[in-house]
mmCIF file of C-alpha atoms in Angstrom:
data_model
loop_
_atom_site.group_PDB
_atom_site.id
_atom_site.type_symbol
_atom_site.label_atom_id
_atom_site.label_comp_id
_atom_site.label_asym_id
_atom_site.label_seq_id
_atom_site.Cartn_x
_atom_site.Cartn_y
_atom_site.Cartn_z
ATOM 1 C CA MET A 1 76.686 92.933 149.651
ATOM 2 C CA ARG A 2 77.791 96.560 149.877
ATOM 3 C CA ARG A 3 80.949 95.496 151.700
ATOM 4 C CA TRP A 4 81.626 92.826 149.087
ATOM 5 C CA LEU A 5 81.300 95.372 146.288
ATOM 6 C CA ARG A 6 83.545 97.838 148.112
ATOM 7 C CA HIS A 7 86.242 95.196 148.527
ATOM 8 C CA VAL A 8 85.966 94.181 144.877
ATOM 9 C CA PHE A 9 86.279 97.794 143.774
ATOM 10 C CA HIS A 10 89.334 98.560 145.900
ATOM 11 C CA LEU A 11 91.067 95.303 144.977
ATOM 12 C CA GLY A 12 90.377 95.986 141.308
ATOM 13 C CA THR A 13 91.802 99.485 141.649
ATOM 14 C CA LYS A 14 94.926 97.994 143.226
ATOM 15 C CA GLU A 15 95.149 95.604 140.267
ATOM 16 C CA LEU A 16 95.007 98.516 137.828
ATOM 17 C CA HIS A 17 97.818 100.334 139.666
ATOM 18 C CA SER A 18 99.889 97.150 139.655
ATOM 19 C CA LEU A 19 99.350 96.746 135.923
ATOM 20 C CA ARG A 20 100.263 100.384 135.289
ATOM 21 C CA ARG A 21 103.608 99.835 137.020
ATOM 22 C CA ASP A 22 104.403 96.799 134.849
ATOM 23 C CA PRO A 23 105.990 98.214 131.649
ATOM 24 C CA VAL A 24 106.213 94.817 129.970
ATOM 25 C CA MET A 25 102.477 94.206 130.273
ATOM 26 C CA VAL A 26 101.660 97.762 129.211
ATOM 27 C CA PHE A 27 103.861 97.353 126.139
ATOM 28 C CA LEU A 28 102.232 93.996 125.359
ATOM 29 C CA ILE A 29 98.740 95.516 125.477
ATOM 30 C CA VAL A 30 99.706 98.421 123.221
ATOM 31 C CA TYR A 31 101.563 96.186 120.778
ATOM 32 C CA VAL A 32 98.840 93.533 120.549
ATOM 33 C CA PHE A 33 96.103 96.043 119.740
ATOM 34 C CA THR A 34 98.093 98.251 117.367
ATOM 35 C CA PHE A 35 101.055 96.966 115.365
ATOM 36 C CA ALA A 36 100.107 93.292 115.677
ATOM 37 C CA ILE A 37 96.716 93.935 114.076
ATOM 38 C CA TRP A 38 97.937 96.384 111.449
ATOM 39 C CA SER A 39 100.899 94.270 110.332
ATOM 40 C CA VAL A 40 98.879 91.062 109.967
ATOM 41 C CA ALA A 41 95.912 92.733 108.251
ATOM 42 C CA SER A 42 98.092 94.638 105.798
ATOM 43 C CA GLY A 43 100.680 91.919 105.236
ATOM 44 C CA VAL A 44 98.706 88.663 105.090
ATOM 45 C CA ARG A 45 96.725 88.289 101.879
ATOM 46 C CA THR A 46 94.324 85.479 101.036
ATOM 47 C CA GLU A 47 93.311 86.838 97.645
ATOM 48 C CA VAL A 48 95.547 86.547 94.588
ATOM 49 C CA THR A 49 97.848 89.562 94.427
ATOM 50 C CA ASP A 50 100.859 90.055 92.162
ATOM 51 C CA ALA A 51 101.045 86.343 91.341
ATOM 52 C CA ALA A 52 103.987 85.282 89.165
ATOM 53 C CA ILE A 53 102.811 83.624 85.949
ATOM 54 C CA ALA A 54 104.551 82.348 82.814
ATOM 55 C CA VAL A 55 103.016 81.308 79.486
ATOM 56 C CA VAL A 56 104.142 78.683 76.995
ATOM 57 C CA ASP A 57 102.659 79.873 73.694
ATOM 58 C CA GLU A 58 102.717 76.976 71.233
ATOM 59 C CA ASP A 59 99.859 78.407 69.165
ATOM 60 C CA ARG A 60 101.127 81.904 68.237
ATOM 61 C CA SER A 61 97.576 82.991 67.371
ATOM 62 C CA GLU A 62 95.491 86.089 68.023
ATOM 63 C CA LEU A 63 93.617 84.230 70.766
ATOM 64 C CA ALA A 64 96.905 83.246 72.437
ATOM 65 C CA ARG A 65 98.060 86.864 72.453
ATOM 66 C CA ARG A 66 94.746 87.904 73.987
ATOM 67 C CA LEU A 67 95.179 85.340 76.739
ATOM 68 C CA VAL A 68 98.658 86.609 77.537
ATOM 69 C CA ASP A 69 97.463 90.240 77.621
ATOM 70 C CA ALA A 70 94.491 89.342 79.871
ATOM 71 C CA PHE A 71 96.717 88.588 82.866
ATOM 72 C CA GLN A 72 97.223 92.012 84.378
ATOM 73 C CA PRO A 73 98.029 93.663 87.737
ATOM 74 C CA PRO A 74 97.043 93.755 90.518
ATOM 75 C CA TYR A 75 96.128 90.062 90.361
ATOM 76 C CA PHE A 76 98.998 88.840 88.173
ATOM 77 C CA ARG A 77 102.380 90.124 87.156
ATOM 78 C CA SER A 78 102.970 90.639 83.462
ATOM 79 C CA PRO A 79 103.326 87.089 82.073
ATOM 80 C CA ALA A 80 106.748 85.867 81.035
ATOM 81 C CA LEU A 81 106.955 83.901 77.779
ATOM 82 C CA ILE A 82 108.999 80.723 78.135
ATOM 83 C CA GLU A 83 109.726 77.661 75.989
ATOM 84 C CA PRO A 84 108.127 74.233 76.651
ATOM 85 C CA GLY A 85 111.431 72.750 77.818
ATOM 86 C CA GLU A 86 111.800 75.384 80.536
ATOM 87 C CA VAL A 87 108.618 74.530 82.461
ATOM 88 C CA ASP A 88 110.108 71.965 84.857
ATOM 89 C CA ARG A 89 113.192 74.069 85.534
ATOM 90 C CA VAL A 90 111.353 77.296 86.406
ATOM 91 C CA MET A 91 108.766 75.440 88.502
ATOM 92 C CA ASP A 92 111.476 73.600 90.428
ATOM 93 C CA ALA A 93 113.220 76.908 91.072
ATOM 94 C CA GLY A 94 109.990 78.436 92.431
ATOM 95 C CA ARG A 95 110.103 81.352 90.009
ATOM 96 C CA TYR A 96 106.426 81.147 89.020
ATOM 97 C CA THR A 97 103.257 80.114 90.824
ATOM 98 C CA PHE A 98 101.440 79.404 87.552
ATOM 99 C CA VAL A 99 102.625 78.262 84.130
ATOM 100 C CA LEU A 100 99.956 78.270 81.403
ATOM 101 C CA ASP A 101 100.608 76.047 78.375
ATOM 102 C CA ILE A 102 98.660 77.034 75.250
ATOM 103 C CA PRO A 103 98.748 74.027 72.870
ATOM 104 C CA PRO A 104 99.242 74.210 69.076
ATOM 105 C CA ASP A 105 96.118 74.961 66.981
ATOM 106 C CA PHE A 106 94.299 76.193 70.097
ATOM 107 C CA ALA A 107 92.494 79.034 68.309
ATOM 108 C CA ALA A 108 91.513 76.816 65.383
ATOM 109 C CA ASP A 109 90.091 74.186 67.723
ATOM 110 C CA VAL A 110 88.083 76.846 69.570
ATOM 111 C CA LEU A 111 86.548 78.096 66.314
ATOM 112 C CA ALA A 112 85.813 74.515 65.244
ATOM 113 C CA GLY A 113 83.999 73.836 68.522
ATOM 114 C CA ARG A 114 86.361 71.021 69.567
ATOM 115 C CA GLN A 115 86.740 72.284 73.176
ATOM 116 C CA PRO A 116 90.551 72.148 73.386
ATOM 117 C CA ALA A 117 92.331 71.831 76.736
ATOM 118 C CA LEU A 118 94.683 74.309 78.348
ATOM 119 C CA GLN A 119 97.319 72.998 80.738
ATOM 120 C CA VAL A 120 97.913 74.964 83.943
ATOM 121 C CA ASN A 121 100.926 73.995 86.045
ATOM 122 C CA ILE A 122 100.569 75.232 89.622
ATOM 123 C CA ASP A 123 103.032 75.515 92.479
ATOM 124 C CA ALA A 124 100.670 74.222 95.167
ATOM 125 C CA THR A 125 103.059 75.048 98.003
ATOM 126 C CA ALA A 126 101.491 78.523 97.761
ATOM 127 C CA ILE A 127 98.204 76.904 98.717
ATOM 128 C CA THR A 128 96.016 80.011 98.976
ATOM 129 C CA GLN A 129 97.088 81.566 95.695
ATOM 130 C CA ALA A 130 97.036 78.158 94.011
ATOM 131 C CA GLY A 131 93.384 77.501 94.794
ATOM 132 C CA ILE A 132 92.009 80.982 94.188
ATOM 133 C CA GLY A 133 94.324 81.762 91.280
ATOM 134 C CA LEU A 134 93.201 78.672 89.381
ATOM 135 C CA GLY A 135 89.662 80.021 89.444
ATOM 136 C CA TYR A 136 90.901 83.362 88.094
ATOM 137 C CA ILE A 137 92.783 81.657 85.258
ATOM 138 C CA GLN A 138 89.794 79.496 84.315
ATOM 139 C CA SER A 139 87.532 82.539 84.249
ATOM 140 C CA ILE A 140 89.976 84.581 82.150
ATOM 141 C CA ALA A 141 90.591 81.779 79.649
ATOM 142 C CA LEU A 142 86.873 81.050 79.206
ATOM 143 C CA ARG A 143 86.011 84.737 78.797
ATOM 144 C CA GLU A 144 88.685 85.396 76.185
ATOM 145 C CA ALA A 145 87.835 82.237 74.223
ATOM 146 C CA GLN A 146 84.153 83.156 74.118
ATOM 147 C CA ARG A 147 84.882 86.727 73.043
ATOM 148 C CA PHE A 148 87.269 85.525 70.327
ATOM 149 C CA ALA A 149 84.765 83.025 68.952
ATOM 150 C CA HIS A 150 82.001 85.623 69.014
ATOM 151 C CA GLU A 151 84.062 88.240 67.161
ATOM 152 C CA VAL A 152 85.435 85.873 64.511
ATOM 153 C CA GLU A 153 82.335 83.811 63.905
ATOM 154 C CA GLY A 154 79.835 86.590 64.602
ATOM 155 C CA GLY A 155 77.861 84.250 66.816
ATOM 156 C CA ALA A 156 75.023 85.109 69.129
ATOM 157 C CA ASP A 157 75.592 86.498 72.591
ATOM 158 C CA LEU A 158 75.707 84.075 75.468
ATOM 159 C CA PRO A 159 72.205 83.285 76.806
ATOM 160 C CA LEU A 160 73.330 83.777 80.410
ATOM 161 C CA ASP A 161 74.599 86.959 82.018
ATOM 162 C CA LEU A 162 76.002 86.146 85.454
ATOM 163 C CA VAL A 163 76.053 89.102 87.847
ATOM 164 C CA VAL A 164 78.062 88.548 91.043
ATOM 165 C CA ARG A 165 77.257 90.588 94.118
ATOM 166 C CA ALA A 166 79.609 90.163 97.068
ATOM 167 C CA ARG A 167 77.870 91.323 100.225
ATOM 168 C CA PHE A 168 79.616 92.787 103.288
ATOM 169 C CA ASN A 169 82.967 92.925 101.435
ATOM 170 C CA PRO A 170 82.298 94.115 97.858
ATOM 171 C CA ASN A 171 85.923 94.128 96.726
ATOM 172 C CA LEU A 172 86.770 90.839 98.477
ATOM 173 C CA GLN A 173 89.623 92.464 100.406
ATOM 174 C CA SER A 174 91.233 90.034 102.821
ATOM 175 C CA SER A 175 92.312 92.887 105.116
ATOM 176 C CA TRP A 176 88.664 93.548 106.003
ATOM 177 C CA PHE A 177 88.353 90.027 107.345
ATOM 178 C CA THR A 178 91.853 89.674 108.789
ATOM 179 C CA ALA A 179 91.762 92.923 110.772
ATOM 180 C CA VAL A 180 88.607 92.092 112.736
ATOM 181 C CA MET A 181 89.564 88.443 113.285
ATOM 182 C CA GLN A 182 93.000 89.470 114.502
ATOM 183 C CA LEU A 183 91.359 91.849 116.964
ATOM 184 C CA VAL A 184 89.054 89.067 118.206
ATOM 185 C CA ASN A 185 91.917 86.569 118.541
ATOM 186 C CA ASN A 186 94.061 89.081 120.420
ATOM 187 C CA VAL A 187 91.236 89.720 122.887
ATOM 188 C CA THR A 188 91.195 85.992 123.657
ATOM 189 C CA MET A 189 94.956 85.708 123.957
ATOM 190 C CA LEU A 190 95.484 88.789 126.095
ATOM 191 C CA ALA A 191 92.548 88.088 128.417
ATOM 192 C CA ILE A 192 93.946 84.692 129.374
ATOM 193 C CA ILE A 193 97.543 85.877 129.656
ATOM 194 C CA LEU A 194 96.849 89.100 131.550
ATOM 195 C CA VAL A 195 94.612 87.748 134.304
ATOM 196 C CA GLY A 196 96.543 84.507 134.648
ATOM 197 C CA ALA A 197 99.823 86.400 134.920
ATOM 198 C CA ALA A 198 98.245 88.624 137.575
ATOM 199 C CA VAL A 199 97.465 85.571 139.718
ATOM 200 C CA MET A 200 100.910 84.067 139.183
ATOM 201 C CA ARG A 201 102.554 87.416 139.943
ATOM 202 C CA GLU A 202 100.721 87.632 143.288
ATOM 203 C CA ARG A 203 101.835 84.117 144.146
ATOM 204 C CA GLU A 204 105.490 84.534 143.130
ATOM 205 C CA ARG A 205 105.888 87.925 144.852
ATOM 206 C CA GLY A 206 104.252 86.682 148.053
ATOM 207 C CA THR A 207 101.520 89.343 147.998
ATOM 208 C CA LEU A 208 98.863 86.641 147.895
ATOM 209 C CA GLU A 209 99.704 85.785 151.507
ATOM 210 C CA HIS A 210 99.072 89.413 152.441
ATOM 211 C CA LEU A 211 95.594 89.191 150.955
ATOM 212 C CA LEU A 212 94.880 85.985 152.848
ATOM 213 C CA VAL A 213 95.390 87.608 156.247
ATOM 214 C CA MET A 214 92.914 90.350 155.353
ATOM 215 C CA PRO A 215 89.131 89.941 155.732
ATOM 216 C CA LEU A 216 88.711 89.069 152.069
ATOM 217 C CA THR A 217 86.963 86.165 150.376
ATOM 218 C CA PRO A 218 88.273 84.249 147.344
ATOM 219 C CA SER A 219 85.345 85.519 145.280
ATOM 220 C CA GLU A 220 86.278 89.134 146.029
ATOM 221 C CA ILE A 221 89.890 88.610 144.975
ATOM 222 C CA MET A 222 88.903 86.735 141.841
ATOM 223 C CA VAL A 223 86.143 89.100 140.686
ATOM 224 C CA ALA A 224 88.446 92.098 141.253
ATOM 225 C CA LYS A 225 91.058 90.618 138.943
ATOM 226 C CA ILE A 226 88.406 89.798 136.344
ATOM 227 C CA TRP A 227 86.846 93.258 136.158
ATOM 228 C CA ALA A 228 90.137 95.177 136.327
ATOM 229 C CA ASN A 229 91.962 93.206 133.640
ATOM 230 C CA GLY A 230 88.820 92.799 131.552
ATOM 231 C CA LEU A 231 88.208 96.560 131.615
ATOM 232 C CA VAL A 232 91.730 97.281 130.370
ATOM 233 C CA ILE A 233 91.366 94.818 127.491
ATOM 234 C CA LEU A 234 87.894 96.085 126.601
ATOM 235 C CA ILE A 235 89.050 99.718 126.406
ATOM 236 C CA ALA A 236 92.131 98.723 124.383
ATOM 237 C CA ALA A 237 89.998 96.622 121.986
ATOM 238 C CA LEU A 238 87.490 99.431 121.389
ATOM 239 C CA LEU A 239 90.266 101.969 120.798
ATOM 240 C CA SER A 240 91.918 99.539 118.398
ATOM 241 C CA LEU A 241 88.632 99.041 116.564
ATOM 242 C CA ARG A 242 88.265 102.788 116.048
ATOM 243 C CA LEU A 243 91.852 103.876 115.497
ATOM 244 C CA VAL A 244 93.498 100.870 113.839
ATOM 245 C CA VAL A 245 90.732 98.874 112.139
ATOM 246 C CA GLU A 246 88.536 101.772 111.033
ATOM 247 C CA GLY A 247 91.163 104.520 110.958
ATOM 248 C CA MET A 248 94.415 103.064 109.649
ATOM 249 C CA LEU A 249 93.086 100.042 107.747
ATOM 250 C CA GLN A 250 89.887 101.744 106.493
ATOM 251 C CA VAL A 251 87.688 98.762 107.373
ATOM 252 C CA PRO A 252 84.056 99.868 107.757
ATOM 253 C CA VAL A 253 82.145 98.701 110.825
ATOM 254 C CA ALA A 254 78.564 97.973 109.843
ATOM 255 C CA GLY A 255 76.960 97.381 113.232
ATOM 256 C CA SER A 256 76.673 98.941 116.670
ATOM 257 C CA VAL A 257 79.956 99.430 118.491
ATOM 258 C CA LEU A 258 77.989 99.664 121.736
ATOM 259 C CA LEU A 259 76.488 96.214 121.145
ATOM 260 C CA PHE A 260 79.931 94.849 120.305
ATOM 261 C CA ALA A 261 81.290 96.364 123.521
ATOM 262 C CA GLY A 262 78.558 94.697 125.568
ATOM 263 C CA GLY A 263 79.177 91.308 123.972
ATOM 264 C CA SER A 264 82.928 91.732 124.404
ATOM 265 C CA ALA A 265 82.487 92.494 128.104
ATOM 266 C CA LEU A 266 80.430 89.324 128.510
ATOM 267 C CA TYR A 267 83.032 87.308 126.647
ATOM 268 C CA LEU A 268 85.888 88.808 128.677
ATOM 269 C CA ALA A 269 84.154 87.772 131.899
ATOM 270 C CA SER A 270 84.200 84.146 130.767
ATOM 271 C CA VAL A 271 87.670 84.021 129.208
ATOM 272 C CA THR A 272 89.346 85.817 132.138
ATOM 273 C CA ALA A 273 87.753 83.252 134.439
ATOM 274 C CA LEU A 274 89.363 80.609 132.220
ATOM 275 C CA GLY A 275 92.694 82.388 132.666
ATOM 276 C CA ILE A 276 92.366 82.187 136.459
ATOM 277 C CA LEU A 277 91.414 78.519 136.179
ATOM 278 C CA LEU A 278 94.565 77.803 134.178
ATOM 279 C CA ALA A 279 96.675 79.763 136.672
ATOM 280 C CA THR A 280 95.390 77.629 139.551
ATOM 281 C CA LEU A 281 96.536 74.492 137.721
ATOM 282 C CA THR A 282 100.165 75.626 137.603
ATOM 283 C CA ARG A 283 102.824 76.510 140.157
ATOM 284 C CA SER A 284 105.029 78.942 138.244
ATOM 285 C CA MET A 285 104.903 81.461 135.425
ATOM 286 C CA PRO A 286 106.745 79.183 132.949
ATOM 287 C CA GLN A 287 104.250 76.382 133.623
ATOM 288 C CA PHE A 288 101.375 78.786 133.107
ATOM 289 C CA ALA A 289 102.860 79.988 129.809
ATOM 290 C CA LEU A 290 103.286 76.424 128.539
ATOM 291 C CA LEU A 291 99.713 75.551 129.485
ATOM 292 C CA THR A 292 98.149 78.628 127.876
ATOM 293 C CA ILE A 293 99.875 78.162 124.498
ATOM 294 C CA PRO A 294 97.863 75.094 123.360
ATOM 295 C CA VAL A 295 94.663 76.447 124.923
ATOM 296 C CA ILE A 296 94.918 79.755 123.031
ATOM 297 C CA ILE A 297 95.870 78.016 119.774
ATOM 298 C CA VAL A 298 92.898 75.657 119.961
ATOM 299 C CA MET A 299 90.477 78.429 120.907
ATOM 300 C CA ASN A 300 91.603 80.652 118.027
ATOM 301 C CA LEU A 301 91.986 78.031 115.305
ATOM 302 C CA LEU A 302 88.704 76.235 116.065
ATOM 303 C CA SER A 303 86.625 79.334 116.731
ATOM 304 C CA GLY A 304 85.519 79.743 113.115
ATOM 305 C CA GLY A 305 87.717 82.775 112.539
ATOM 306 C CA SER A 306 90.406 80.879 110.619
ATOM 307 C CA THR A 307 88.411 77.938 109.236
ATOM 308 C CA PRO A 308 84.631 77.933 108.693
ATOM 309 C CA LEU A 309 82.843 75.647 111.136
ATOM 310 C CA GLU A 310 81.012 74.064 108.212
ATOM 311 C CA ALA A 311 84.343 72.751 106.890
ATOM 312 C CA MET A 312 85.049 70.847 110.120
ATOM 313 C CA PRO A 313 83.906 67.264 110.847
ATOM 314 C CA ASP A 314 80.445 67.031 112.402
ATOM 315 C CA TRP A 315 81.754 65.806 115.756
ATOM 316 C CA LEU A 316 84.208 68.706 115.940
ATOM 317 C CA GLN A 317 81.509 71.238 115.078
ATOM 318 C CA LEU A 318 79.576 70.046 118.139
ATOM 319 C CA THR A 319 82.664 69.902 120.361
ATOM 320 C CA VAL A 320 83.788 73.483 119.722
ATOM 321 C CA GLN A 321 80.440 74.799 120.904
ATOM 322 C CA ILE A 322 81.771 74.506 124.460
ATOM 323 C CA LEU A 323 84.397 77.144 123.623
ATOM 324 C CA PRO A 324 83.294 80.741 124.285
ATOM 325 C CA SER A 325 85.546 81.911 121.439
ATOM 326 C CA THR A 326 83.341 80.072 118.915
ATOM 327 C CA HIS A 327 80.309 82.096 119.936
ATOM 328 C CA PHE A 328 82.270 85.339 120.248
ATOM 329 C CA VAL A 329 83.634 85.046 116.703
ATOM 330 C CA ALA A 330 80.135 84.432 115.338
ATOM 331 C CA PHE A 331 78.824 87.350 117.395
ATOM 332 C CA ALA A 332 81.600 89.722 116.264
ATOM 333 C CA GLN A 333 81.208 88.779 112.596
ATOM 334 C CA ALA A 334 77.441 89.266 112.745
ATOM 335 C CA VAL A 335 77.667 92.684 114.418
ATOM 336 C CA LEU A 336 80.756 94.196 112.809
ATOM 337 C CA TYR A 337 80.365 92.765 109.285
ATOM 338 C CA ARG A 338 76.636 92.355 108.762
ATOM 339 C CA GLY A 339 75.237 94.982 111.130
ATOM 340 C CA ALA A 340 73.210 92.467 113.170
ATOM 341 C CA GLU A 341 71.162 93.752 116.076
ATOM 342 C CA LEU A 342 70.474 92.290 119.511
ATOM 343 C CA GLY A 343 67.467 90.303 118.275
ATOM 344 C CA THR A 344 69.772 88.345 115.976
ATOM 345 C CA VAL A 345 72.790 87.714 118.201
ATOM 346 C CA TRP A 346 71.142 87.104 121.575
ATOM 347 C CA PRO A 347 71.582 83.284 121.337
ATOM 348 C CA ARG A 348 75.345 83.812 121.051
ATOM 349 C CA LEU A 349 75.313 86.131 124.071
ATOM 350 C CA LEU A 350 73.305 83.583 126.052
ATOM 351 C CA ALA A 351 75.773 80.833 125.116
ATOM 352 C CA MET A 352 78.723 82.978 126.243
ATOM 353 C CA LEU A 353 76.925 83.721 129.499
ATOM 354 C CA GLY A 354 76.285 80.032 130.208
ATOM 355 C CA ILE A 355 79.820 78.926 129.321
ATOM 356 C CA GLY A 356 81.266 81.811 131.306
ATOM 357 C CA ALA A 357 79.246 80.813 134.373
ATOM 358 C CA VAL A 358 80.671 77.273 134.190
ATOM 359 C CA TYR A 359 84.227 78.601 133.852
ATOM 360 C CA PHE A 360 83.686 81.061 136.706
ATOM 361 C CA LEU A 361 82.381 78.423 139.113
ATOM 362 C CA ALA A 362 85.173 76.009 138.210
ATOM 363 C CA ALA A 363 87.795 78.740 138.572
ATOM 364 C CA LEU A 364 86.324 79.870 141.911
ATOM 365 C CA ALA A 365 86.417 76.312 143.276
ATOM 366 C CA ARG A 366 90.023 75.860 142.173
ATOM 367 C CA PHE A 367 90.991 79.310 143.456
ATOM 368 C CA ARG A 368 89.508 78.573 146.889
ATOM 369 C CA ALA A 369 91.353 75.263 146.982
ATOM 370 C CA ALA A 370 94.615 76.946 146.000
ATOM 371 C CA LEU A 371 94.210 79.627 148.673
ATOM 372 C CA ALA A 372 93.379 77.015 151.288
ATOM 373 C CA ALA A 373 96.477 75.025 150.364
ATOM 374 C CA GLN A 374 98.572 78.203 150.562
ATOM 375 C CA GLN A 375 97.220 78.976 154.040
ATOM 376 C CA ALA A 376 98.010 75.446 155.183
#
């Protein structure tokens, strides 16, 4: 056992030196955990921000003016007043995401209790702003109508006072969510690419044959690549969490970074084994790249980081449980967002351990077969 550990250590050290001498891979690691996270988190917005809105005011009342004035930055741009005949033209040109049409006698109908209708035309090609922005417009219109009726009629206050408390993200900033999920997705992507490329590089350069003539076992070679590449990604991810997510993007981390590091190490052991498994199924670097693209896309999109698992069909919710990324996303969200402790997330860690063991054994079997074929 001591000899096995010594071989694994020295092979892993060799892997680190090889990675250090590869400027493309070093640049990829730095880029993925710095600019790639910052640019996506700061540039991609899921909340309504600076939405273009126009208003067709056919009422010309005090209530209509209040509605127009209620749409303010940072959610909406200052509304533009247009004529009814311009609606189709400006919507076709894509100038506005929302066009609100206030009908004639709107204020009078509100005071008379007739519940008049407002028409909202939405450019649904901007799907995120369309869905969320409609809720904003409904809330604004209802609030202003109620205030107007109360002031003019002197009616009683509403019997219900709704107080909204958003936990874990009080201001509903999309960057808080996007930054952490981008970090998690990049860990998955880089772990597969880095260790798989290491195997393919050994094969294409002919250095794998040199290892075969040495008194080394396939498990030693494989475990060395896993711990060396996994360690690099783990250190880069933790530095990115501190410097980019917390430092540059000002996203607070609620839970234990040490616990997150331990879970990340467990996840990296499983996903790097998957990278080796994929590398053994291909014969060249281009083939490996083409195979990893759909695997990474599926793992990231179906992990629960982009779409909630509850929104997926029942059969798909069960199927994605075999992906380690599904459990890692749930683990990372629980620790980093909600401050969960080990007693809460241990089932996710156990699931990653079990899935990782299956990947490791499958990768080891394929790796042994590939080495045997190379020797023959």
